[in-house]
Coordinates of C-alpha atoms in Angstrom, one line a residue:
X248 CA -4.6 14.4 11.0
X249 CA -1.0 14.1 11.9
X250 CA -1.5 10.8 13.0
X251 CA -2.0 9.5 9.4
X252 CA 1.8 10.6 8.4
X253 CA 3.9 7.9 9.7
X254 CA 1.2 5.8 8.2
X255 CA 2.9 6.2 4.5
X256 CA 6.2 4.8 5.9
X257 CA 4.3 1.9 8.4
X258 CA 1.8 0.8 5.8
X259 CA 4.4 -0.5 3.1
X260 CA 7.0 -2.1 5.6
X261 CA 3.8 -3.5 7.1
X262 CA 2.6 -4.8 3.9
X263 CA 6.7 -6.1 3.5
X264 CA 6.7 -8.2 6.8
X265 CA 3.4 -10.2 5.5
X266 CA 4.3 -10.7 2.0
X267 CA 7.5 -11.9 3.5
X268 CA 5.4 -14.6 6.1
X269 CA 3.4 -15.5 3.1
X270 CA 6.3 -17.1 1.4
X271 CA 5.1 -18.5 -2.3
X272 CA 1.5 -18.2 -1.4
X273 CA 0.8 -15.8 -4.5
X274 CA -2.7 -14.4 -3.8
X275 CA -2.3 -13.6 -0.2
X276 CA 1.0 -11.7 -1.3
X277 CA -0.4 -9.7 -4.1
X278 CA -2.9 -8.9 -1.5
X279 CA -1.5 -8.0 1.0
X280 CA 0.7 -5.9 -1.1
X281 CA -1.8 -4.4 -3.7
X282 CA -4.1 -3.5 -0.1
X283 CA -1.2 -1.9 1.5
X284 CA -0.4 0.3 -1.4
X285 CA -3.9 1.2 -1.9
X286 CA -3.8 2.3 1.7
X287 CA -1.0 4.7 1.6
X288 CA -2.6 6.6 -1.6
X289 CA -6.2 6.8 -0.3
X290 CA -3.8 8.3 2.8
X291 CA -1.5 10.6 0.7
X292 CA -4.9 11.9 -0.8
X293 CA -6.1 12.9 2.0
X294 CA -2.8 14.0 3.2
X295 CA -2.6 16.6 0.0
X296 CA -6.7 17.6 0.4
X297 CA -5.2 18.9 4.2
X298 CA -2.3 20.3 3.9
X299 CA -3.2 22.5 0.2
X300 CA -6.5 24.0 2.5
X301 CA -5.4 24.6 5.9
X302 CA -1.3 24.4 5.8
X303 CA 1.4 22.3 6.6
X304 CA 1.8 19.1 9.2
X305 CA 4.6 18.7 11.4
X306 CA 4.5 15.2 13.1
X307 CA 7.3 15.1 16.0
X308 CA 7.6 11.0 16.7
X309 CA 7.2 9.6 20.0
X310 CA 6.6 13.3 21.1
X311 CA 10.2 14.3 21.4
X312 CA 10.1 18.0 19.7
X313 CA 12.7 19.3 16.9
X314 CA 14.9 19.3 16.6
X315 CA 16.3 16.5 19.7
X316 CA 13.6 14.3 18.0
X317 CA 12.6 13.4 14.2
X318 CA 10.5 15.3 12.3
X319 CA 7.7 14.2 9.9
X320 CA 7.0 17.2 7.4
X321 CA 4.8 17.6 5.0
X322 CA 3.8 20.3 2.5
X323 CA 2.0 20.7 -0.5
X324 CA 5.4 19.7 -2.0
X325 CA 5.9 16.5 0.0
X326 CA 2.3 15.5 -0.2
X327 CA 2.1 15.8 -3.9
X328 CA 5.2 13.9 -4.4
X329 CA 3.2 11.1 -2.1
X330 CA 0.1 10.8 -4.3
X331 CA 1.7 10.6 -7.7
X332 CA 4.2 8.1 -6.3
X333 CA 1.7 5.8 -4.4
X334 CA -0.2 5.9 -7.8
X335 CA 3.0 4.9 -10.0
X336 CA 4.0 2.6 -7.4
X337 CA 0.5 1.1 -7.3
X338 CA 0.2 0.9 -11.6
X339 CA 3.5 -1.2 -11.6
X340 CA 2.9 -3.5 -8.9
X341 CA -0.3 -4.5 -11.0
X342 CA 1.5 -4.9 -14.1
X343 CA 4.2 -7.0 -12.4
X344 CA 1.2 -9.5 -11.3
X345 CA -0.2 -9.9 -14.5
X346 CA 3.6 -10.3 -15.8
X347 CA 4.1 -13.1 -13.2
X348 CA 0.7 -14.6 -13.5
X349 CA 1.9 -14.6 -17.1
X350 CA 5.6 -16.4 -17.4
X351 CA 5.8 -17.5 -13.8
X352 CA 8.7 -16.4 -11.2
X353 CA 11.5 -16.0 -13.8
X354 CA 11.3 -12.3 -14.1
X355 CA 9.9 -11.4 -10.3
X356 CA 9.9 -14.4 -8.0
X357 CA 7.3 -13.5 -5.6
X358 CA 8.9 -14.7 -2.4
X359 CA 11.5 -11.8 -3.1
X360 CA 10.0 -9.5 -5.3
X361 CA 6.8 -8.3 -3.3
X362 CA 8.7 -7.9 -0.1
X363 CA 11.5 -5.9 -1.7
X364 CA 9.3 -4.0 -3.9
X365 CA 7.5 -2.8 -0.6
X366 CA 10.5 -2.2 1.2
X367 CA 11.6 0.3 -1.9
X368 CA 8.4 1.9 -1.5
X369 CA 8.9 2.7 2.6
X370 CA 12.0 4.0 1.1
X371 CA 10.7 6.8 -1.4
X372 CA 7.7 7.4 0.9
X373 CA 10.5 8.3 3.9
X374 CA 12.6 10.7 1.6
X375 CA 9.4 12.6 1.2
X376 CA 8.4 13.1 4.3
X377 CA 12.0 13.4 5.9
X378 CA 12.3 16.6 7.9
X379 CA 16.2 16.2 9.2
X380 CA 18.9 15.0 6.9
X381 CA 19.5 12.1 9.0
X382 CA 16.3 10.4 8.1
X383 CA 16.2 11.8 4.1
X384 CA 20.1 9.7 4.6
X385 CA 17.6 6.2 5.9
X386 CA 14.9 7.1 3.3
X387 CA 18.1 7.0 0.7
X388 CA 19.8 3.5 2.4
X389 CA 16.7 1.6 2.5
X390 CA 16.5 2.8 -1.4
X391 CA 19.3 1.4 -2.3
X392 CA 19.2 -2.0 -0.7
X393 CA 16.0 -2.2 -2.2
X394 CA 16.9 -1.3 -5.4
X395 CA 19.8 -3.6 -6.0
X396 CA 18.1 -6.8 -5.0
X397 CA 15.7 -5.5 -7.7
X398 CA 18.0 -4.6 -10.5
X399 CA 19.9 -8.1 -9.9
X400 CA 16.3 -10.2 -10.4
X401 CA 17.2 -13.6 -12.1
X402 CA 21.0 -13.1 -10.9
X403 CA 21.9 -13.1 -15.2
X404 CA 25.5 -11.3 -16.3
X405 CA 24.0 -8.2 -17.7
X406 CA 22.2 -7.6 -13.9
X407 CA 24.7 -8.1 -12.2
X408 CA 27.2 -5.9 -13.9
X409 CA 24.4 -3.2 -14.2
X410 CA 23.7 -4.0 -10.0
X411 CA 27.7 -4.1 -9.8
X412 CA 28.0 0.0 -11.2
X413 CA 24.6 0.7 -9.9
X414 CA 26.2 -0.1 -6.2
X415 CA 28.9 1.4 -6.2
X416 CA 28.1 4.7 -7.6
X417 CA 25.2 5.0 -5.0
X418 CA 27.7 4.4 -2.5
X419 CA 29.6 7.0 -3.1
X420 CA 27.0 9.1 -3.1
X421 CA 25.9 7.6 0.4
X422 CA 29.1 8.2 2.1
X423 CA 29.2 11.9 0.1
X424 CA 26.0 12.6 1.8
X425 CA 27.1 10.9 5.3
X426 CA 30.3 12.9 5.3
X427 CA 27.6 16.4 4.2
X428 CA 25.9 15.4 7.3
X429 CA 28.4 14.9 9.9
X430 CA 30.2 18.4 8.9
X431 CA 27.0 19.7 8.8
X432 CA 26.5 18.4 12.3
X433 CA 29.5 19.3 13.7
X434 CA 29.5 22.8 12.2
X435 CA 25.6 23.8 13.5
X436 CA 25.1 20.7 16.1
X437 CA 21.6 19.8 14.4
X438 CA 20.5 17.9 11.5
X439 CA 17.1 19.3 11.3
X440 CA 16.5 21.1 8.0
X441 CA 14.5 23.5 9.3
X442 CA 17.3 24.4 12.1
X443 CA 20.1 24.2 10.0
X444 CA 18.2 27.0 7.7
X445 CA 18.4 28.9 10.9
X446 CA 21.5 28.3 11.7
X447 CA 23.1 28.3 8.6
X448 CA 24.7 31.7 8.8
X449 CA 26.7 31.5 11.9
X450 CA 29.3 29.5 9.6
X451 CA 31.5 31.1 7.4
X452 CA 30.6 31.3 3.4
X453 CA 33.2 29.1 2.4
X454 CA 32.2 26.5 4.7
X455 CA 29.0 26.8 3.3
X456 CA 30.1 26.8 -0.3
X457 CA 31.5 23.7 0.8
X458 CA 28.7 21.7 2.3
X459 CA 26.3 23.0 -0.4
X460 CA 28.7 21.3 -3.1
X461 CA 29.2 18.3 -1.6
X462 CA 25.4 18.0 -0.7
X463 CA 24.6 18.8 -4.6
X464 CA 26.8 16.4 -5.4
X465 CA 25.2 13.5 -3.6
X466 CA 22.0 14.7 -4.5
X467 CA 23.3 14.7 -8.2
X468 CA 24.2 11.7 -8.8
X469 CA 20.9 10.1 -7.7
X470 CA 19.2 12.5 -9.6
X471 CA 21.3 11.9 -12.8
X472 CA 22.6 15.0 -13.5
X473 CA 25.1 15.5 -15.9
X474 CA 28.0 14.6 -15.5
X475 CA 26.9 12.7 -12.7
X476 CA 24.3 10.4 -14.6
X477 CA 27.0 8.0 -16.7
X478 CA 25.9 5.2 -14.5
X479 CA 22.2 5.3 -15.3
X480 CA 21.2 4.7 -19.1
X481 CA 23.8 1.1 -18.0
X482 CA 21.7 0.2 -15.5
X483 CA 17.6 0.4 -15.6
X484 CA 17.3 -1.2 -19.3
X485 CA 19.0 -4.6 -17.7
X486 CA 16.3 -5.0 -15.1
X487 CA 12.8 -6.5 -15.7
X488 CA 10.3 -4.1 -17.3
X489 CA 8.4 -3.5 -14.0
X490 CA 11.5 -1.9 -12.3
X491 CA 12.9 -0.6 -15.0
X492 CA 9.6 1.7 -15.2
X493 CA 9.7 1.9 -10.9
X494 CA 13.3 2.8 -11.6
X495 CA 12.9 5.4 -14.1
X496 CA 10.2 6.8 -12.6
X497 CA 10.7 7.6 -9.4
X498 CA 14.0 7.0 -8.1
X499 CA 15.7 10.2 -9.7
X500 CA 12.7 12.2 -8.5
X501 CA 14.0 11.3 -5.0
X502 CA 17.2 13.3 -5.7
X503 CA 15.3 16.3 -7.7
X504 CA 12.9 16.2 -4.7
X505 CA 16.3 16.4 -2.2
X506 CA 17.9 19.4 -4.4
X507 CA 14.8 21.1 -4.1
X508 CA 15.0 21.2 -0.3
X509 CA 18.5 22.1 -0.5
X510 CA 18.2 24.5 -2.7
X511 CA 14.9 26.2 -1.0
X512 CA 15.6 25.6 2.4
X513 CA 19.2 24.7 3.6
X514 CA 21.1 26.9 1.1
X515 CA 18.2 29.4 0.1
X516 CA 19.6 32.6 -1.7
X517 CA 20.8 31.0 -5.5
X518 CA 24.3 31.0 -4.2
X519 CA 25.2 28.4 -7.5
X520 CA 22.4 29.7 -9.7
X521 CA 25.0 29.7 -12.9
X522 CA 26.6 26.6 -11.7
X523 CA 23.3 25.0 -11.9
X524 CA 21.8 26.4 -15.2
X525 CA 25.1 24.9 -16.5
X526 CA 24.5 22.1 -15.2
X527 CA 20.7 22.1 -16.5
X528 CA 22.0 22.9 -19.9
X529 CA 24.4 20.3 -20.4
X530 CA 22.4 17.4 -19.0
X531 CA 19.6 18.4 -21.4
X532 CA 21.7 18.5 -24.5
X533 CA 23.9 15.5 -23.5
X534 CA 21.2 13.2 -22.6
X535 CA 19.2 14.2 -25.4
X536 CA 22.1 13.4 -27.7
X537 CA 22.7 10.3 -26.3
X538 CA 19.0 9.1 -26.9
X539 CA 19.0 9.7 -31.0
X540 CA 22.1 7.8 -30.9
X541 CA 20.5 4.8 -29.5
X542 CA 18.2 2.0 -31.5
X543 CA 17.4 -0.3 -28.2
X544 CA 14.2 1.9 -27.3
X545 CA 15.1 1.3 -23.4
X546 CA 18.5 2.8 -23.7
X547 CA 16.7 5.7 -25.5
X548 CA 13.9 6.1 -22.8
X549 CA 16.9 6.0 -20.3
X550 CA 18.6 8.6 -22.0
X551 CA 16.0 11.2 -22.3
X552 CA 15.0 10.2 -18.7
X553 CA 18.8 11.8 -18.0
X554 CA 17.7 14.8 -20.5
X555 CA 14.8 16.0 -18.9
X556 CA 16.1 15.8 -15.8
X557 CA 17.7 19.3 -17.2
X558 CA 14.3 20.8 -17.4
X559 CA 13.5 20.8 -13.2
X560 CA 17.2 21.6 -12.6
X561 CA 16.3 24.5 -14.8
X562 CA 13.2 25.4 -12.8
X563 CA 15.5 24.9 -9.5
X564 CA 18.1 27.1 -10.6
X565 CA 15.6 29.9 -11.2
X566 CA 14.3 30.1 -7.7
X567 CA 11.6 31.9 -8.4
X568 CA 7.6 30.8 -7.4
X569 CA 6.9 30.8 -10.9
X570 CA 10.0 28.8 -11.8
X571 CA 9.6 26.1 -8.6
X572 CA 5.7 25.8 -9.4
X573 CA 6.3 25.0 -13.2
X574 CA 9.2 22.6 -12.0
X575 CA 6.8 20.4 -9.5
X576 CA 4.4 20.3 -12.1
X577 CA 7.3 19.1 -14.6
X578 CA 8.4 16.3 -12.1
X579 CA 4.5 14.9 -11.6
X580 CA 4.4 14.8 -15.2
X581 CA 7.9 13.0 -15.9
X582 CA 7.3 10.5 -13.0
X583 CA 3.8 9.3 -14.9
X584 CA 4.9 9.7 -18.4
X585 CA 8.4 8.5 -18.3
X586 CA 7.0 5.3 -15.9
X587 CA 4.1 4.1 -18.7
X588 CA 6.7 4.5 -21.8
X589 CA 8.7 1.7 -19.7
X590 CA 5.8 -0.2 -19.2
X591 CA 4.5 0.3 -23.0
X592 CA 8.2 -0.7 -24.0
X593 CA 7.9 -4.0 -22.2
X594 CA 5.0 -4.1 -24.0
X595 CA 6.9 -3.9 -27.2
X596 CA 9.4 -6.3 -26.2
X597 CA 6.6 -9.2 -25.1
X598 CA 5.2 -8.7 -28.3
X599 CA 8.0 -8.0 -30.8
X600 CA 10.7 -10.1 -29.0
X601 CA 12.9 -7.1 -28.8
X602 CA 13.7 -4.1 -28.0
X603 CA 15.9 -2.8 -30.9
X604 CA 14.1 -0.7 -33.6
X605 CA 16.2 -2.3 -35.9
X606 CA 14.5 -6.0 -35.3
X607 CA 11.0 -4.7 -35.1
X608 CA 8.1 -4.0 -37.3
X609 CA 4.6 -3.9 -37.9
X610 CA 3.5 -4.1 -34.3
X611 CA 0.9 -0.9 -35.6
X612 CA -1.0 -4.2 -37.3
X613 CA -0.2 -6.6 -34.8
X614 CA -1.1 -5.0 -31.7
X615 CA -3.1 -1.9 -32.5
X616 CA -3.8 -1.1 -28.5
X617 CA 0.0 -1.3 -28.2
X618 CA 0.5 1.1 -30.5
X619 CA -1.6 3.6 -28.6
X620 CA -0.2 2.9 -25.3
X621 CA 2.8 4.4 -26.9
X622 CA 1.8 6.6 -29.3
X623 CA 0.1 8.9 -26.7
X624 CA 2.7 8.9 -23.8
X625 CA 5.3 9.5 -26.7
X626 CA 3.4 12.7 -27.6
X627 CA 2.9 14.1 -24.4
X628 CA 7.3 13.4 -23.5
X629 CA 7.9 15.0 -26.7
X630 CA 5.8 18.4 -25.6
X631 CA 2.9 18.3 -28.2
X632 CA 0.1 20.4 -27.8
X633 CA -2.0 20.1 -25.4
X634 CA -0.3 17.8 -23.5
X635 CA 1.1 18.1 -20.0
X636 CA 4.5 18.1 -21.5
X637 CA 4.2 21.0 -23.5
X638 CA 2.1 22.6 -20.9
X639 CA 5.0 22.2 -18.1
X640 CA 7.9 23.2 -20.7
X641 CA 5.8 25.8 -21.6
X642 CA 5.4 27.3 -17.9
X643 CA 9.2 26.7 -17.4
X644 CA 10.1 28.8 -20.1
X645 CA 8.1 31.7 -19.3
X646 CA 9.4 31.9 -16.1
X647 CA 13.1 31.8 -17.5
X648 CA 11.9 34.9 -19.8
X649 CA 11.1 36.4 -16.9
X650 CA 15.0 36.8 -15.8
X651 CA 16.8 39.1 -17.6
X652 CA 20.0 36.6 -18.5
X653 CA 21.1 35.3 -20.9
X654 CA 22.1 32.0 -19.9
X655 CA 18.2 31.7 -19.3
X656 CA 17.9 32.6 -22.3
X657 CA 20.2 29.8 -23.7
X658 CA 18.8 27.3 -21.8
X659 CA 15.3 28.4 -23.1
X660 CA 17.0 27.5 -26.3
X661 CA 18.3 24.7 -25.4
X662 CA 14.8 23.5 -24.0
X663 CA 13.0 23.6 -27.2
X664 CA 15.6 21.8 -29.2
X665 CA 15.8 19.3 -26.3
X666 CA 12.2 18.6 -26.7
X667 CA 12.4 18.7 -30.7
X668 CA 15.2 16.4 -30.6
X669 CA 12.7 14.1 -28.2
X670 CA 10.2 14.2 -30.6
X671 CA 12.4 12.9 -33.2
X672 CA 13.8 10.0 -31.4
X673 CA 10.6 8.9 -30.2
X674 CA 9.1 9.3 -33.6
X675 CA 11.8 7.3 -35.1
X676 CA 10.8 4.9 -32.7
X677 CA 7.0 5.2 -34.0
X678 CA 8.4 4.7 -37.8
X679 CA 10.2 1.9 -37.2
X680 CA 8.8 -0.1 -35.2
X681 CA 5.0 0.6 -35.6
X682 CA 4.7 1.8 -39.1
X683 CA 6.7 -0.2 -41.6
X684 CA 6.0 -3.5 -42.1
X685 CA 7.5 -7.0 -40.8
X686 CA 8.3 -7.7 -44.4
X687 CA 10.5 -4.4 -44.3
X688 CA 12.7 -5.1 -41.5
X689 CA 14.7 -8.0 -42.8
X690 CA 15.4 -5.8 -46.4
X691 CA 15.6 -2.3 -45.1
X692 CA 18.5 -0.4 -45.6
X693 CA 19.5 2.5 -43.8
X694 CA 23.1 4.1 -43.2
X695 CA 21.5 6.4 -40.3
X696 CA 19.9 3.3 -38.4
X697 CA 23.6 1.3 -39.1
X698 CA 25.2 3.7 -37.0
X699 CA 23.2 3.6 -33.9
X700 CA 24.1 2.3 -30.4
X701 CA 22.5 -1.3 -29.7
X702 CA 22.3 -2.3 -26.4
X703 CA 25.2 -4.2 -24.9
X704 CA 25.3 -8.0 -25.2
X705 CA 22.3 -7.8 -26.9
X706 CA 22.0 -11.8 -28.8
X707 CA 19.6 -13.1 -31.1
X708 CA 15.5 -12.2 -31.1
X709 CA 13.5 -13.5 -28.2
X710 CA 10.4 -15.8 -28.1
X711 CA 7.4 -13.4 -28.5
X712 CA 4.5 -13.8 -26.1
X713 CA 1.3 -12.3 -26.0
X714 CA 0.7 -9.6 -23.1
X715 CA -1.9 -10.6 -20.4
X716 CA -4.7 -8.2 -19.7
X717 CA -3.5 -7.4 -16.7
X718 CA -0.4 -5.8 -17.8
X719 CA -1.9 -3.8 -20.5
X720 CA -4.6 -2.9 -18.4
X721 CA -2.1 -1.2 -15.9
X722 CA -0.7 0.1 -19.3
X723 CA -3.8 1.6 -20.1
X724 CA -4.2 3.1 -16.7
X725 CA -1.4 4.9 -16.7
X726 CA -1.9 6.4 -19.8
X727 CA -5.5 7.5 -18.5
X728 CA -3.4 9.1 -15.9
X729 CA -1.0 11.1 -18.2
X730 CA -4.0 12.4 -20.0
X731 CA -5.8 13.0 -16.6
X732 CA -2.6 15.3 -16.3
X733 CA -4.1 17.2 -19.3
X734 CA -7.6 17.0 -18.6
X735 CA -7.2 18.6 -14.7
X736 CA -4.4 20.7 -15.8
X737 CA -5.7 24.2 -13.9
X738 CA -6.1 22.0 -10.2
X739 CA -2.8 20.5 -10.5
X740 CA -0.5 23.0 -11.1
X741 CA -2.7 25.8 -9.3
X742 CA -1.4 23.5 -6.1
X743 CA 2.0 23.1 -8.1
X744 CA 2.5 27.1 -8.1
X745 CA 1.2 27.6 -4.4
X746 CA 3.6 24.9 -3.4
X747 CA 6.2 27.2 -5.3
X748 CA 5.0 30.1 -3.7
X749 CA 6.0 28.3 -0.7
X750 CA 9.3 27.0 -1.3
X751 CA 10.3 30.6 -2.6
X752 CA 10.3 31.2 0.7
X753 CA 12.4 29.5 3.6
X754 CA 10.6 31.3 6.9
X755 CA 7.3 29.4 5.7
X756 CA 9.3 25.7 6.1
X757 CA 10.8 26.8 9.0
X758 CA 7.8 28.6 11.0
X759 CA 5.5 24.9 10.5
X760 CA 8.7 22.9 11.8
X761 CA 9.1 25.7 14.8
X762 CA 5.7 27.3 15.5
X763 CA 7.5 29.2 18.8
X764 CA 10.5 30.6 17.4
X765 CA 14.4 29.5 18.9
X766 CA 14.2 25.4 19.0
X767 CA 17.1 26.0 21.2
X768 CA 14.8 27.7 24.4
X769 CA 12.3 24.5 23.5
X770 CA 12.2 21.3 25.9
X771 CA 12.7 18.3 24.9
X772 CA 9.4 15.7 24.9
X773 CA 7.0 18.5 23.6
X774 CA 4.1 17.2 21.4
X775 CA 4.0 17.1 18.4
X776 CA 2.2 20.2 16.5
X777 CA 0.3 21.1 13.7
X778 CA 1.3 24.4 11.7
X779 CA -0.3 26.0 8.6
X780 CA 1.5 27.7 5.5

């Protein structure tokens, strides 16, 4: 079974190298792609079946043991975060071929695009299975240089400002994290998570304080925590709708998913608990702020992307199994709700010809299916009952109540009017652009909607198209998937709390990575071994 592990890395840059030969043959690539991806999920499936019944795998490549080789982990954590991505990842790539199929190669040329896009995907599939820091550092690399080639798509002024902040504020993080990781190594002699957790307390604790911060920080700002997340609400509504889903999505998961680990395993013990529910409470009210300020809905989405980011900070900073378990469940459900409101508001935009809420109207009558593609993803972001949303705020919140603090108890607060506040500015969103007519939107008057933020360099109306079947059926699909969320509700977070019964504690990471104790007594070349949770 460890064989298959590599296969979630291989797979994608596989499916890369022969979309790349393909050139500008369309089919073949959207085969080869579409087949590669479907590969790596029917693999992460069987990957998360595995490791949730008999334990944890631990692949050491080319048989060189831990930590003098490189370690392929994964957990319940890691193989979770492997489905729902192949899935989202999968969803997109559809939509993107019916876009294409639709308007051509304006928007994602496929000589570029496919190749790219499967290169980003190598990327997030590495950072989840990275068991040294080193490799979690390629996993983040191959991330970015994906990600810029996708955020600059049709090379227009907008992209490549957005690309132009996007780039340089993840390399700042990249040489933040490179610098965590040479200190790291010199202090300890090993990048290996699981060794460094062992070896973490010969150093003294204000060298420790000091490579926990400056790994949080380079974790931070590719998670998007405040105030580490000025770059982001900038940057993803400039792209085409397909990344800017991909984008919001996933790629701030990949940070959550690395303060997780840091939090749980490298620096286990809360040492910045009250830093980080400060840090939890501020991104929530912040970003939430910034979203009912804005009338361009992807500046909105993008903003309460940075908001609820708050929430799994929250459930980090509580370190408890309930709190971790209600936190993975939160990030499964942001990745696939927060991904089809990007796809729904491209949507909107092929429709409508716009993005603003002040230049659109009657879409409720005009495209009825739509209207529910956003009308249910909306609900469930905003926490209504019985979605996943309020289902995974809900769970957060009663493991805060659990702690007797009151900061937790503030940030419980600050939760619910976080998700009130969602509510609104989606709803206002609803109102606007669904309900009222088309007649209304050249007469309606409003000093509230005169006030809000429109995008930047945002010009006249653009030509409306009609949206292929394609892309609304990969729509559809992912809105079958939030309320599959819903539906399988006791499954999914029963493997979301045992994952957090896990991560609550550090031996159980470290036992499956080093099955014989001291790695230090171990030869080098040993095979690679299997351990169980």
């Amino acid at each position: 079974m460890i064989q298959l592990i590599p296969l979630v890395v291989i797979l994608p840059l596989l499916g890369a190298a022969g979309a790349l030969i393909a050139g500008k043959r369309k089919r073949l690539q959207v085969g080869v792609t579409v087949t590669a991806l479907v590969a790596v999920l029917a693999v992460s499936i069987i990957l998360l079946i595995q490791v949730d019944a008999q334990g944890a795998l631990v692949m050491n490549v080319g048989g060189w043991g831990a930590p003098f080789g490189i370690a392929l982990v994964v957990d319940r954590l890691s193989a979770l975060m492997l489905v729902v991505s192949a899935a989202v990842l999968l969803a997109v790539l559809v939509f993107s071929v019916g876009q294409g199929m639709a308007d051509g190669d304006d928007e994602t040329p496929v000589s570029i695009y496919h190749p790219t896009y499967m290169v980003l995907a190598a990327g997030v599939f590495n950072a989840f299975i990275a068991g040294d820091l080193f490799n979690l550092y390629v996993g983040f690399e191959i991330l970015l240089v994906a990600s810029y080639v996708l955020l600059t798509l049709g090379g227009t002024g907008p992209r490549i400002r957005a690309g132009v902040t996007y780039i340089v504020v993840s390399l700042v993080s990249s040489v933040l994290f490179l610098a965590s990781i040479g200190l790291i190594y010199g202090a300890l002699g090993t990048v290996n998570i699981a060794h460094i957790a062992m070896r973490i307390g010969e150093i003294s604790p204000d060298v420790q304080l000091i490579l926990h911060v400056m790994l949080l920080m380079a974790f931070g700002i590719k998670a998007a925590v405040f105030p580490l997340s000025f770059w982001l609400p900038d940057s993803y509504p400039t792209a085409p709708a397909p990344v800017t889903a991909v984008f919001a999505g996933l790629l701030t998961k990949v940070g959550v998913y690395a303060i997780i680990r840091t939090e749980t395993v490298l620096f286990a013990g809360n040492q910045l608990r009250d830093v980080l529910l400060v840090v939890a409470l501020l991104t929530m009210i912040v970003g939430i702020l910034g979203a009912v300020a804005q009338a361009d809905i992807k500046r909105l989405l993008s903003f309460t992307l940075v908001s609820h980011i708050g929430y799994m900070v929250f459930g980090i900073a509580l370190g408890t199994a309930a709190g971790l378990g209600a936190t993975i469940f939160y990030i499964v459900h942001h990745i696939t709700v927060q991904t089809t409101l990007f796809l729904g508001t491209g949507l909107i935009e092929r429709q409508g010809g716009s993005t603003s809420i002040n230049r659109l109207g009657g879409l409720l009558k005009a495209a009825p299916v739509i209207a529910v593609l956003f009308f249910i993803p909306a609900l469930n972001l905003g926490g209504i009952p019985p979605f996943s949303g309020f289902i995974g705020k809900l769970a957060l919140f009663e493991a805060g109540a659990a702690e007797p603090d009151w900061l937790v108890y503030v940030l419980i607060g600050a939760g619910a009017l976080t998700s009130l506040l969602t509510l609104y500015a989606l709803a206002r969103v609803w109102n606007m652009a669904f309900w009222r007519s088309q007649s209304e939107v050249e007469h309606y008057e409003s000093s509230l909607l005169d006030q809000l933020s429109e995008a930047p360099g945002i010009q006249t109306q653009k030509r409306t198209k009609s949206s292929p079947r394609l892309m609304t059926g990969a729509t559809a699909s992912m809105v079958a998937l939030t309320v599959a969320l819903t539906i399988f509700v006791g499954p999914l977070f029963a493997i979301a709390t045992r994952a957090g019964e896990n991560l609550e504690t550090p031996a159980t990471y470290i036992e499956v990575v080093f099955p014989d104790g001291d790695p230090t007594v171990s030869s080098p070349g040993s095979p690679g071994s299997e351990g169980g949770e």
